[in-house]
PDB file of C-alpha atoms in Angstrom:
ATOM      1  CA  MET A 139      -0.014  -0.044   0.036  1.00 44.00           C
ATOM      2  CA  ALA A 140       1.423   3.357  -1.065  1.00 48.00           C
ATOM      3  CA  GLU A 141       2.180   5.868   1.658  1.00 56.00           C
ATOM      4  CA  GLY A 142      -0.605   8.513   2.081  1.00 63.00           C
ATOM      5  CA  VAL A 143      -3.197   6.527   0.198  1.00 69.00           C
ATOM      6  CA  LYS A 144      -6.453   6.845   1.959  1.00 75.00           C
ATOM      7  CA  LYS A 145      -8.298   3.568   3.104  1.00 84.00           C
ATOM      8  CA  ASN A 146     -11.998   3.541   1.987  1.00 86.00           C
ATOM      9  CA  ILE A 147     -13.666   2.085   5.086  1.00 87.00           C
ATOM     10  CA  LEU A 148     -16.857   0.026   4.282  1.00 87.00           C
ATOM     11  CA  THR A 149     -19.269  -2.068   6.143  1.00 84.00           C
ATOM     12  CA  TYR A 150     -19.973  -5.622   4.619  1.00 84.00           C
ATOM     13  CA  ALA A 151     -23.376  -4.276   3.366  1.00 84.00           C
ATOM     14  CA  GLY A 152     -21.583  -1.159   1.784  1.00 87.00           C
ATOM     15  CA  LEU A 153     -19.086  -3.469   0.166  1.00 91.00           C
ATOM     16  CA  LYS A 154     -21.896  -5.747  -1.249  1.00 92.00           C
ATOM     17  CA  LYS A 155     -23.897  -2.658  -2.664  1.00 91.00           C
ATOM     18  CA  LEU A 156     -20.780  -1.360  -4.543  1.00 93.00           C
ATOM     19  CA  GLU A 157     -19.852  -4.757  -5.892  1.00 95.00           C
ATOM     20  CA  ASP A 158     -23.392  -5.201  -7.095  1.00 96.00           C
ATOM     21  CA  GLU A 159     -23.514  -1.728  -8.656  1.00 96.00           C
ATOM     22  CA  LEU A 160     -20.261  -2.424 -10.438  1.00 96.00           C
ATOM     23  CA  THR A 161     -21.501  -5.839 -11.890  1.00 96.00           C
ATOM     24  CA  ASP A 162     -24.751  -4.076 -12.999  1.00 96.00           C
ATOM     25  CA  LEU A 163     -22.795  -1.206 -14.639  1.00 96.00           C
ATOM     26  CA  LYS A 164     -20.377  -3.585 -16.379  1.00 96.00           C
ATOM     27  CA  VAL A 165     -22.948  -6.283 -17.348  1.00 95.00           C
ATOM     28  CA  ASN A 166     -26.314  -4.504 -17.999  1.00 96.00           C
ATOM     29  CA  GLN A 167     -25.672  -0.839 -18.375  1.00 96.00           C
ATOM     30  CA  ARG A 168     -22.758  -1.167 -20.823  1.00 95.00           C
ATOM     31  CA  LYS A 169     -24.820  -3.564 -23.055  1.00 95.00           C
ATOM     32  CA  MET A 170     -27.728  -1.206 -22.698  1.00 95.00           C
ATOM     33  CA  ILE A 171     -25.792   1.915 -23.682  1.00 95.00           C
ATOM     34  CA  SER A 172     -24.032   0.236 -26.687  1.00 94.00           C
ATOM     35  CA  GLN A 173     -27.439  -0.766 -28.014  1.00 94.00           C
ATOM     36  CA  LYS A 174     -28.662   2.798 -27.598  1.00 91.00           C
ATOM     37  CA  ILE A 175     -25.540   4.093 -29.429  1.00 90.00           C
ATOM     38  CA  LYS A 176     -26.012   1.530 -32.223  1.00 91.00           C
ATOM     39  CA  GLU A 177     -29.713   2.690 -32.647  1.00 89.00           C
ATOM     40  CA  ALA A 178     -28.734   6.304 -32.780  1.00 87.00           C
ATOM     41  CA  ARG A 179     -26.113   5.775 -35.287  1.00 86.00           C
ATOM     42  CA  GLU A 180     -28.630   3.953 -37.509  1.00 87.00           C
ATOM     43  CA  GLN A 181     -30.461   7.100 -37.729  1.00 83.00           C
ATOM     44  CA  GLY A 182     -27.917   8.684 -39.980  1.00 76.00           C
ATOM     45  CA  ASP A 183     -26.177  12.056 -39.512  1.00 75.00           C
ATOM     46  CA  LEU A 184     -24.445  12.186 -36.177  1.00 72.00           C
ATOM     47  CA  SER A 185     -23.770  15.928 -36.125  1.00 73.00           C
ATOM     48  CA  GLU A 186     -27.288  16.745 -35.383  1.00 77.00           C
ATOM     49  CA  ASN A 187     -28.378  13.500 -33.625  1.00 82.00           C
ATOM     50  CA  ALA A 188     -29.578  14.280 -30.029  1.00 87.00           C
ATOM     51  CA  GLU A 189     -30.119  10.732 -29.026  1.00 87.00           C
ATOM     52  CA  TYR A 190     -26.494   9.908 -30.131  1.00 89.00           C
ATOM     53  CA  ASP A 191     -25.181  12.773 -28.107  1.00 90.00           C
ATOM     54  CA  ALA A 192     -27.323  11.777 -25.173  1.00 91.00           C
ATOM     55  CA  ALA A 193     -26.204   8.175 -25.370  1.00 92.00           C
ATOM     56  CA  LYS A 194     -22.541   9.027 -25.604  1.00 92.00           C
ATOM     57  CA  ASP A 195     -22.898  11.350 -22.491  1.00 95.00           C
ATOM     58  CA  GLU A 196     -24.497   8.342 -20.547  1.00 95.00           C
ATOM     59  CA  GLN A 197     -21.712   6.115 -21.686  1.00 96.00           C
ATOM     60  CA  ARG A 198     -19.247   8.546 -20.387  1.00 96.00           C
ATOM     61  CA  ASP A 199     -20.958   8.709 -17.002  1.00 96.00           C
ATOM     62  CA  ILE A 200     -21.254   4.952 -16.716  1.00 96.00           C
ATOM     63  CA  GLU A 201     -17.463   4.428 -17.524  1.00 96.00           C
ATOM     64  CA  ALA A 202     -16.646   7.117 -15.004  1.00 96.00           C
ATOM     65  CA  ARG A 203     -18.716   5.542 -12.255  1.00 95.00           C
ATOM     66  CA  ILE A 204     -17.205   2.095 -13.045  1.00 95.00           C
ATOM     67  CA  GLU A 205     -13.622   3.744 -12.671  1.00 95.00           C
ATOM     68  CA  GLU A 206     -14.606   5.405  -9.472  1.00 94.00           C
ATOM     69  CA  ILE A 207     -16.041   2.091  -7.780  1.00 93.00           C
ATOM     70  CA  GLU A 208     -12.879   0.256  -8.956  1.00 94.00           C
ATOM     71  CA  LYS A 209     -10.739   3.032  -7.322  1.00 92.00           C
ATOM     72  CA  ILE A 210     -12.608   2.657  -3.942  1.00 90.00           C
ATOM     73  CA  LEU A 211     -12.613  -1.134  -3.968  1.00 92.00           C
ATOM     74  CA  LYS A 212      -8.770  -1.083  -4.757  1.00 92.00           C
ATOM     75  CA  ASN A 213      -8.073   0.587  -1.338  1.00 89.00           C
ATOM     76  CA  VAL A 214     -10.948  -0.800   0.695  1.00 89.00           C
ATOM     77  CA  GLU A 215     -10.944  -1.885   4.301  1.00 87.00           C
ATOM     78  CA  VAL A 216     -13.990  -3.939   5.381  1.00 87.00           C
ATOM     79  CA  VAL A 217     -15.280  -3.339   8.981  1.00 83.00           C
ATOM     80  CA  VAL A 218     -16.745  -6.677  10.326  1.00 72.00           C
ATOM     81  CA  GLU A 219     -19.741  -5.309  12.094  1.00 65.00           C
ATOM     82  CA  ASP A 220     -20.555  -8.281  14.144  1.00 67.00           C
ATOM     83  CA  GLU A 221     -17.026  -8.108  15.693  1.00 66.00           C
ATOM     84  CA  ALA A 222     -17.226  -4.325  16.500  1.00 62.00           C
ATOM     85  CA  SER A 223     -16.734  -3.433  20.125  1.00 65.00           C
ATOM     86  CA  ILE A 224     -20.017  -2.310  21.903  1.00 76.00           C
ATOM     87  CA  ASN A 225     -17.936  -0.684  24.834  1.00 86.00           C
ATOM     88  CA  THR A 226     -16.806   2.310  22.672  1.00 89.00           C
ATOM     89  CA  ILE A 227     -18.194   3.791  19.359  1.00 92.00           C
ATOM     90  CA  ASN A 228     -16.351   2.932  16.133  1.00 89.00           C
ATOM     91  CA  VAL A 229     -17.254   2.288  12.566  1.00 88.00           C
ATOM     92  CA  GLY A 230     -19.766  -0.488  12.244  1.00 86.00           C
ATOM     93  CA  CYS A 231     -21.703   0.516  15.438  1.00 89.00           C
ATOM     94  CA  LYS A 232     -25.267   1.821  15.755  1.00 91.00           C
ATOM     95  CA  VAL A 233     -25.620   4.613  18.374  1.00 95.00           C
ATOM     96  CA  LYS A 234     -28.591   6.024  20.228  1.00 96.00           C
ATOM     97  CA  LEU A 235     -27.960   9.507  21.457  1.00 96.00           C
ATOM     98  CA  TYR A 236     -29.719  12.320  23.335  1.00 97.00           C
ATOM     99  CA  ASP A 237     -29.376  15.462  21.518  1.00 95.00           C
ATOM    100  CA  GLU A 238     -29.269  18.071  24.199  1.00 92.00           C
ATOM    101  CA  THR A 239     -29.681  21.048  21.859  1.00 87.00           C
ATOM    102  CA  TYR A 240     -32.864  19.874  20.441  1.00 90.00           C
ATOM    103  CA  ASP A 241     -34.064  17.704  23.396  1.00 94.00           C
ATOM    104  CA  GLU A 242     -34.597  14.557  21.304  1.00 95.00           C
ATOM    105  CA  GLU A 243     -33.214  10.919  20.989  1.00 96.00           C
ATOM    106  CA  VAL A 244     -31.460  10.273  17.618  1.00 95.00           C
ATOM    107  CA  GLU A 245     -30.133   7.070  16.119  1.00 95.00           C
ATOM    108  CA  TYR A 246     -27.254   6.839  13.709  1.00 95.00           C
ATOM    109  CA  ALA A 247     -24.966   4.128  12.245  1.00 93.00           C
ATOM    110  CA  ILE A 248     -21.303   4.920  12.042  1.00 92.00           C
ATOM    111  CA  VAL A 249     -20.095   3.976   8.595  1.00 91.00           C
ATOM    112  CA  GLY A 250     -17.172   4.843   6.199  1.00 89.00           C
ATOM    113  CA  SER A 251     -17.370   8.078   4.165  1.00 88.00           C
ATOM    114  CA  THR A 252     -18.165   6.199   0.987  1.00 88.00           C
ATOM    115  CA  GLU A 253     -21.453   4.928   2.478  1.00 90.00           C
ATOM    116  CA  ALA A 254     -22.496   7.935   4.401  1.00 92.00           C
ATOM    117  CA  ASN A 255     -26.036   9.071   3.867  1.00 92.00           C
ATOM    118  CA  SER A 256     -27.394  11.358   6.707  1.00 87.00           C
ATOM    119  CA  LEU A 257     -30.973  11.194   5.351  1.00 92.00           C
ATOM    120  CA  LYS A 258     -30.786   7.460   6.071  1.00 92.00           C
ATOM    121  CA  GLY A 259     -29.056   7.914   9.366  1.00 93.00           C
ATOM    122  CA  LEU A 260     -25.684   6.608   8.056  1.00 94.00           C
ATOM    123  CA  ILE A 261     -23.082   9.098   9.230  1.00 94.00           C
ATOM    124  CA  SER A 262     -19.389   9.003   8.297  1.00 93.00           C
ATOM    125  CA  ASN A 263     -16.497   8.460  10.772  1.00 92.00           C
ATOM    126  CA  GLU A 264     -14.975  11.561   9.042  1.00 91.00           C
ATOM    127  CA  SER A 265     -18.045  13.931   9.551  1.00 92.00           C
ATOM    128  CA  PRO A 266     -17.724  16.234  12.547  1.00 92.00           C
ATOM    129  CA  LEU A 267     -20.502  14.255  14.527  1.00 93.00           C
ATOM    130  CA  GLY A 268     -18.684  10.994  13.558  1.00 94.00           C
ATOM    131  CA  ARG A 269     -15.354  12.229  14.512  1.00 93.00           C
ATOM    132  CA  ALA A 270     -16.636  13.383  17.902  1.00 94.00           C
ATOM    133  CA  LEU A 271     -18.370  10.123  18.700  1.00 95.00           C
ATOM    134  CA  ILE A 272     -15.410   7.669  17.655  1.00 94.00           C
ATOM    135  CA  GLY A 273     -14.081   6.299  20.943  1.00 93.00           C
ATOM    136  CA  ALA A 274     -16.852   7.555  23.039  1.00 95.00           C
ATOM    137  CA  SER A 275     -18.701   5.331  25.617  1.00 94.00           C
ATOM    138  CA  ILE A 276     -22.175   5.114  27.054  1.00 94.00           C
ATOM    139  CA  GLY A 277     -22.901   8.061  29.359  1.00 95.00           C
ATOM    140  CA  ASP A 278     -20.171  10.266  27.748  1.00 95.00           C
ATOM    141  CA  THR A 279     -21.170  13.638  26.332  1.00 95.00           C
ATOM    142  CA  VAL A 280     -19.644  14.772  23.093  1.00 95.00           C
ATOM    143  CA  ASP A 281     -19.533  18.312  21.850  1.00 94.00           C
ATOM    144  CA  VAL A 282     -19.784  19.062  18.085  1.00 93.00           C
ATOM    145  CA  ASP A 283     -19.096  22.387  16.434  1.00 89.00           C
ATOM    146  CA  THR A 284     -21.731  23.165  13.876  1.00 83.00           C
ATOM    147  CA  PRO A 285     -20.872  25.043  10.569  1.00 83.00           C
ATOM    148  CA  LEU A 286     -22.733  28.079  12.043  1.00 87.00           C
ATOM    149  CA  GLY A 287     -20.307  28.241  14.808  1.00 87.00           C
ATOM    150  CA  ASP A 288     -22.557  26.848  17.536  1.00 89.00           C
ATOM    151  CA  THR A 289     -21.830  23.761  19.577  1.00 91.00           C
ATOM    152  CA  ASP A 290     -24.266  20.819  19.713  1.00 92.00           C
ATOM    153  CA  HIS A 291     -24.113  18.470  22.699  1.00 94.00           C
ATOM    154  CA  TYR A 292     -24.927  14.843  22.423  1.00 96.00           C
ATOM    155  CA  ARG A 293     -25.118  12.235  25.283  1.00 96.00           C
ATOM    156  CA  VAL A 294     -24.402   8.665  24.438  1.00 96.00           C
ATOM    157  CA  LEU A 295     -27.282   6.388  25.485  1.00 96.00           C
ATOM    158  CA  GLU A 296     -26.767   3.062  23.622  1.00 94.00           C
ATOM    159  CA  ILE A 297     -24.204   1.469  21.510  1.00 93.00           C
ATOM    160  CA  THR A 298     -25.125  -1.796  19.582  1.00 90.00           C
ATOM    161  CA  ARG A 299     -23.629  -3.578  16.526  1.00 82.00           C
ATOM    162  CA  ASN A 300     -24.851  -2.420  13.232  1.00 71.00           C
ATOM    163  CA  VAL A 301     -25.970  -5.829  12.112  1.00 63.00           C
TER     164      VAL A 301
END
């Protein structure tokens, strides 16, 4: 492994999802787009053929995504979630927190940055909240600086494995 190359941390589910997407792109999407290009070519003059241009753009997007996924998978580190410690928070854990700022309980799964999706409750270990939570234990309060310059306070209520 080259010095300074960032490891892409993934849960097993995240790895499987990327591998499935890569297979779909290579097997199905490539075939579909080459058919679209072939059909557009058969329409004649390519200089004013919107279908051909759109298909070529789509082909570029597919190839770029394949390259992106292959790059991620080349430097992947898979977190075995059922071996994650439940004494301290780390990637592969699910945490229940009490948000003191908004007086509510919230729940998040800590994942690698590649899998993060805050709308689905998946927060990256590299996000401000994720960084603050890593290593915390039940009962700890973590402070997180917000982009607006405020500080939010979270108390760790529960740590479970994310499986």
